[in-house]
Amino acid sequence: MRVTPLFAIAVALLSACASPIFDVGRTETVLPLSRAWVDGRMVEYITTDISDLTMAQMIGANHVPSLASALDLPRGSSIVERVYKFPNEEQISVFQSAPNPVGAENKDQSYSPLWRVVLVRWAERTTKRELKSEEELLAAEEKREVALEVTNIVVNCPVTRSVKGQSLKGVR
């Protein structure tokens, strides 16, 4: 593989963000933890950045309007997956995918920490229940039990831990 100078610069800049040098126990950042369903299993994640100002203010994340430009990539090359959000907090969110396993050994090539928000609203006469996967959500939509509203809001929510106990280095 031929390494271009631009690629080498990008790797150097990105590696500066992922430095393995840190003082465990002396310096840390504590962020609110959230949980989501992925294919019937629960994962934990943090939210750091949101393209929508109102949503960013609501949860205290960075407002990053340029995240929405990730939606402008050519069809088939998107780095944005879907997160299904229940606006009235009827249940936790549902992610389209998650790293498997969490960490450097991830084999899920479709996973991305950038998510396009899809709002989920229950139909009035539907008995609400916990939906734990994208497949269950799409089946409920087909039966007209829920309505899905695709937004142009992009959020950065990296998965930090799976219920199997796999987690990113330093997560406790």
mmCIF file of C-alpha atoms in Angstrom:
data_model
loop_
_atom_site.group_PDB
_atom_site.id
_atom_site.type_symbol
_atom_site.label_atom_id
_atom_site.label_comp_id
_atom_site.label_asym_id
_atom_site.label_seq_id
_atom_site.Cartn_x
_atom_site.Cartn_y
_atom_site.Cartn_z
ATOM 1 C CA MET A 1 0.000 0.000 0.000
ATOM 2 C CA ARG A 2 1.374 3.408 -0.977
ATOM 3 C CA VAL A 3 1.093 5.983 1.833
ATOM 4 C CA THR A 4 0.430 9.504 0.625
ATOM 5 C CA PRO A 5 1.747 12.504 2.592
ATOM 6 C CA LEU A 6 -1.836 13.647 3.262
ATOM 7 C CA PHE A 7 -2.704 10.214 4.689
ATOM 8 C CA ALA A 8 0.383 10.267 6.926
ATOM 9 C CA ILE A 9 -0.556 13.713 8.256
ATOM 10 C CA ALA A 10 -4.139 12.577 8.947
ATOM 11 C CA VAL A 11 -2.900 9.507 10.845
ATOM 12 C CA ALA A 12 -0.534 11.655 12.915
ATOM 13 C CA LEU A 13 -3.292 14.111 13.801
ATOM 14 C CA LEU A 14 -5.771 11.379 14.699
ATOM 15 C CA SER A 15 -3.249 9.482 16.790
ATOM 16 C CA ALA A 16 -2.704 12.615 18.867
ATOM 17 C CA CYS A 17 -6.335 12.271 20.023
ATOM 18 C CA ALA A 18 -5.839 8.623 20.945
ATOM 19 C CA SER A 19 -2.631 8.885 22.940
ATOM 20 C CA PRO A 20 -2.105 5.881 25.238
ATOM 21 C CA ILE A 21 -0.366 8.113 27.754
ATOM 22 C CA PHE A 22 -2.688 9.178 30.563
ATOM 23 C CA ASP A 23 -2.612 9.220 34.340
ATOM 24 C CA VAL A 24 -5.146 6.658 35.480
ATOM 25 C CA GLY A 25 -6.666 7.815 38.745
ATOM 26 C CA ARG A 26 -5.278 11.338 38.483
ATOM 27 C CA THR A 27 -7.029 12.763 35.450
ATOM 28 C CA GLU A 28 -10.397 11.747 34.126
ATOM 29 C CA THR A 29 -13.521 13.056 32.518
ATOM 30 C CA VAL A 30 -16.896 11.869 33.711
ATOM 31 C CA LEU A 31 -19.689 11.926 31.138
ATOM 32 C CA PRO A 32 -23.361 10.931 31.416
ATOM 33 C CA LEU A 33 -23.846 7.316 30.415
ATOM 34 C CA SER A 34 -26.762 6.151 28.273
ATOM 35 C CA ARG A 35 -27.942 2.718 27.217
ATOM 36 C CA ALA A 36 -29.325 1.494 23.901
ATOM 37 C CA TRP A 37 -30.552 -1.734 22.360
ATOM 38 C CA VAL A 38 -28.695 -3.337 19.436
ATOM 39 C CA ASP A 39 -30.078 -6.592 18.040
ATOM 40 C CA GLY A 40 -31.625 -7.531 21.380
ATOM 41 C CA ARG A 41 -28.541 -6.788 23.471
ATOM 42 C CA MET A 42 -27.827 -3.687 25.508
ATOM 43 C CA VAL A 43 -24.820 -1.402 25.052
ATOM 44 C CA GLU A 44 -23.636 1.707 26.873
ATOM 45 C CA TYR A 45 -22.601 4.903 25.122
ATOM 46 C CA ILE A 46 -21.824 8.563 25.649
ATOM 47 C CA THR A 47 -23.071 11.554 23.671
ATOM 48 C CA THR A 48 -20.500 14.248 23.002
ATOM 49 C CA ASP A 49 -21.656 16.184 19.923
ATOM 50 C CA ILE A 50 -24.964 17.008 18.213
ATOM 51 C CA SER A 51 -25.713 18.936 15.023
ATOM 52 C CA ASP A 52 -29.005 20.312 16.401
ATOM 53 C CA LEU A 53 -28.713 23.298 18.793
ATOM 54 C CA THR A 54 -31.889 22.586 20.797
ATOM 55 C CA MET A 55 -30.989 18.954 21.337
ATOM 56 C CA ALA A 56 -27.383 19.858 22.254
ATOM 57 C CA GLN A 57 -28.636 22.369 24.823
ATOM 58 C CA MET A 58 -31.112 19.851 26.257
ATOM 59 C CA ILE A 59 -28.478 17.256 27.071
ATOM 60 C CA GLY A 60 -25.405 19.464 27.468
ATOM 61 C CA ALA A 61 -23.436 18.223 24.453
ATOM 62 C CA ASN A 62 -21.265 20.197 22.048
ATOM 63 C CA HIS A 63 -23.270 21.908 19.313
ATOM 64 C CA VAL A 64 -21.527 20.887 16.067
ATOM 65 C CA PRO A 65 -23.654 21.919 13.065
ATOM 66 C CA SER A 66 -21.048 20.553 10.637
ATOM 67 C CA LEU A 67 -21.839 16.980 11.737
ATOM 68 C CA ALA A 68 -24.917 17.192 9.494
ATOM 69 C CA SER A 69 -22.591 17.409 6.477
ATOM 70 C CA ALA A 70 -21.872 13.686 7.011
ATOM 71 C CA LEU A 71 -25.315 13.157 5.430
ATOM 72 C CA ASP A 72 -24.097 14.734 2.178
ATOM 73 C CA LEU A 73 -21.719 11.930 1.226
ATOM 74 C CA PRO A 74 -22.481 10.087 -2.015
ATOM 75 C CA ARG A 75 -25.021 7.277 -1.732
ATOM 76 C CA GLY A 76 -23.386 4.058 -0.589
ATOM 77 C CA SER A 77 -20.470 5.755 1.168
ATOM 78 C CA SER A 78 -22.251 7.055 4.248
ATOM 79 C CA ILE A 79 -20.492 6.938 7.599
ATOM 80 C CA VAL A 80 -23.757 7.626 9.408
ATOM 81 C CA GLU A 81 -25.995 4.909 10.824
ATOM 82 C CA ARG A 82 -29.487 5.244 12.300
ATOM 83 C CA VAL A 83 -30.378 5.707 15.959
ATOM 84 C CA TYR A 84 -34.056 5.306 16.785
ATOM 85 C CA LYS A 85 -35.037 7.785 19.487
ATOM 86 C CA PHE A 86 -38.295 7.785 21.411
ATOM 87 C CA PRO A 87 -38.989 11.523 22.008
ATOM 88 C CA ASN A 88 -41.172 10.953 25.064
ATOM 89 C CA GLU A 89 -38.595 8.605 26.636
ATOM 90 C CA GLU A 90 -40.954 5.603 26.464
ATOM 91 C CA GLN A 91 -37.846 3.467 26.160
ATOM 92 C CA ILE A 92 -34.113 3.646 25.532
ATOM 93 C CA SER A 93 -32.838 4.210 22.000
ATOM 94 C CA VAL A 94 -32.171 1.492 19.449
ATOM 95 C CA PHE A 95 -28.897 1.532 17.486
ATOM 96 C CA GLN A 96 -28.492 0.029 14.057
ATOM 97 C CA SER A 97 -25.161 -1.577 15.016
ATOM 98 C CA ALA A 98 -22.404 -1.638 17.634
ATOM 99 C CA PRO A 99 -18.751 -2.608 17.687
ATOM 100 C CA ASN A 100 -18.300 -6.355 18.104
ATOM 101 C CA PRO A 101 -16.393 -6.690 20.323
ATOM 102 C CA VAL A 102 -16.049 -3.204 21.781
ATOM 103 C CA GLY A 103 -12.507 -1.911 21.305
ATOM 104 C CA ALA A 104 -9.668 -2.344 18.870
ATOM 105 C CA GLU A 105 -10.741 -5.873 17.897
ATOM 106 C CA ASN A 106 -14.093 -4.663 16.461
ATOM 107 C CA LYS A 107 -15.140 -6.813 13.494
ATOM 108 C CA ASP A 108 -18.369 -4.953 12.608
ATOM 109 C CA GLN A 109 -17.367 -2.909 9.573
ATOM 110 C CA SER A 110 -20.739 -1.113 9.464
ATOM 111 C CA TYR A 111 -20.428 0.407 12.964
ATOM 112 C CA SER A 112 -19.966 4.166 13.152
ATOM 113 C CA PRO A 113 -20.325 6.436 16.201
ATOM 114 C CA LEU A 114 -22.136 8.975 13.990
ATOM 115 C CA TRP A 115 -25.888 8.506 14.042
ATOM 116 C CA ARG A 116 -28.770 10.031 12.111
ATOM 117 C CA VAL A 117 -31.670 10.512 14.510
ATOM 118 C CA VAL A 118 -34.910 8.754 13.565
ATOM 119 C CA LEU A 119 -37.798 9.744 15.836
ATOM 120 C CA VAL A 120 -40.168 6.934 16.828
ATOM 121 C CA ARG A 121 -43.779 7.747 17.706
ATOM 122 C CA TRP A 122 -46.278 5.151 18.836
ATOM 123 C CA ALA A 123 -49.674 5.068 17.120
ATOM 124 C CA GLU A 124 -52.486 6.131 19.471
ATOM 125 C CA ARG A 125 -54.206 2.781 19.865
ATOM 126 C CA THR A 126 -51.091 0.640 19.990
ATOM 127 C CA THR A 127 -50.035 -1.147 23.142
ATOM 128 C CA LYS A 128 -46.509 0.074 23.823
ATOM 129 C CA ARG A 129 -43.809 -2.493 24.404
ATOM 130 C CA GLU A 130 -40.020 -2.579 24.504
ATOM 131 C CA LEU A 131 -38.507 -2.781 21.011
ATOM 132 C CA LYS A 132 -34.945 -4.102 21.150
ATOM 133 C CA SER A 133 -33.712 -4.084 17.554
ATOM 134 C CA GLU A 134 -34.001 -2.287 14.256
ATOM 135 C CA GLU A 135 -35.813 -5.348 12.866
ATOM 136 C CA GLU A 136 -38.502 -5.077 15.584
ATOM 137 C CA LEU A 137 -38.892 -1.337 14.887
ATOM 138 C CA LEU A 138 -39.262 -1.861 11.142
ATOM 139 C CA ALA A 139 -41.789 -4.672 11.715
ATOM 140 C CA ALA A 140 -43.776 -2.376 14.049
ATOM 141 C CA GLU A 141 -43.688 0.340 11.379
ATOM 142 C CA GLU A 142 -44.953 -2.120 8.764
ATOM 143 C CA LYS A 143 -47.896 -2.951 11.070
ATOM 144 C CA ARG A 144 -48.462 0.818 11.544
ATOM 145 C CA GLU A 145 -47.835 0.527 15.290
ATOM 146 C CA VAL A 146 -45.139 3.210 15.096
ATOM 147 C CA ALA A 147 -44.320 6.079 12.767
ATOM 148 C CA LEU A 148 -40.667 6.751 11.951
ATOM 149 C CA GLU A 149 -39.527 10.288 11.180
ATOM 150 C CA VAL A 150 -36.051 10.498 9.669
ATOM 151 C CA THR A 151 -34.371 13.780 10.674
ATOM 152 C CA ASN A 152 -31.244 15.581 9.504
ATOM 153 C CA ILE A 153 -29.863 15.588 13.052
ATOM 154 C CA VAL A 154 -26.519 13.820 13.442
ATOM 155 C CA VAL A 155 -25.118 12.859 16.840
ATOM 156 C CA ASN A 156 -21.736 11.518 17.888
ATOM 157 C CA CYS A 157 -22.419 8.694 20.359
ATOM 158 C CA PRO A 158 -19.559 6.201 20.629
ATOM 159 C CA VAL A 159 -20.368 2.852 22.217
ATOM 160 C CA THR A 160 -18.141 2.424 25.266
ATOM 161 C CA ARG A 161 -19.253 -0.925 26.719
ATOM 162 C CA SER A 162 -21.330 -3.981 25.923
ATOM 163 C CA VAL A 163 -23.369 -5.917 28.447
ATOM 164 C CA LYS A 164 -20.902 -8.760 27.972
ATOM 165 C CA GLY A 165 -18.433 -6.561 29.872
ATOM 166 C CA GLN A 166 -16.275 -5.645 26.882
ATOM 167 C CA SER A 167 -15.329 -1.974 27.090
ATOM 168 C CA LEU A 168 -12.985 0.634 25.761
ATOM 169 C CA LYS A 169 -9.698 0.992 27.616
ATOM 170 C CA GLY A 170 -10.114 3.171 30.702
ATOM 171 C CA VAL A 171 -13.890 2.744 30.972
ATOM 172 C CA ARG A 172 -14.978 1.845 34.486
#
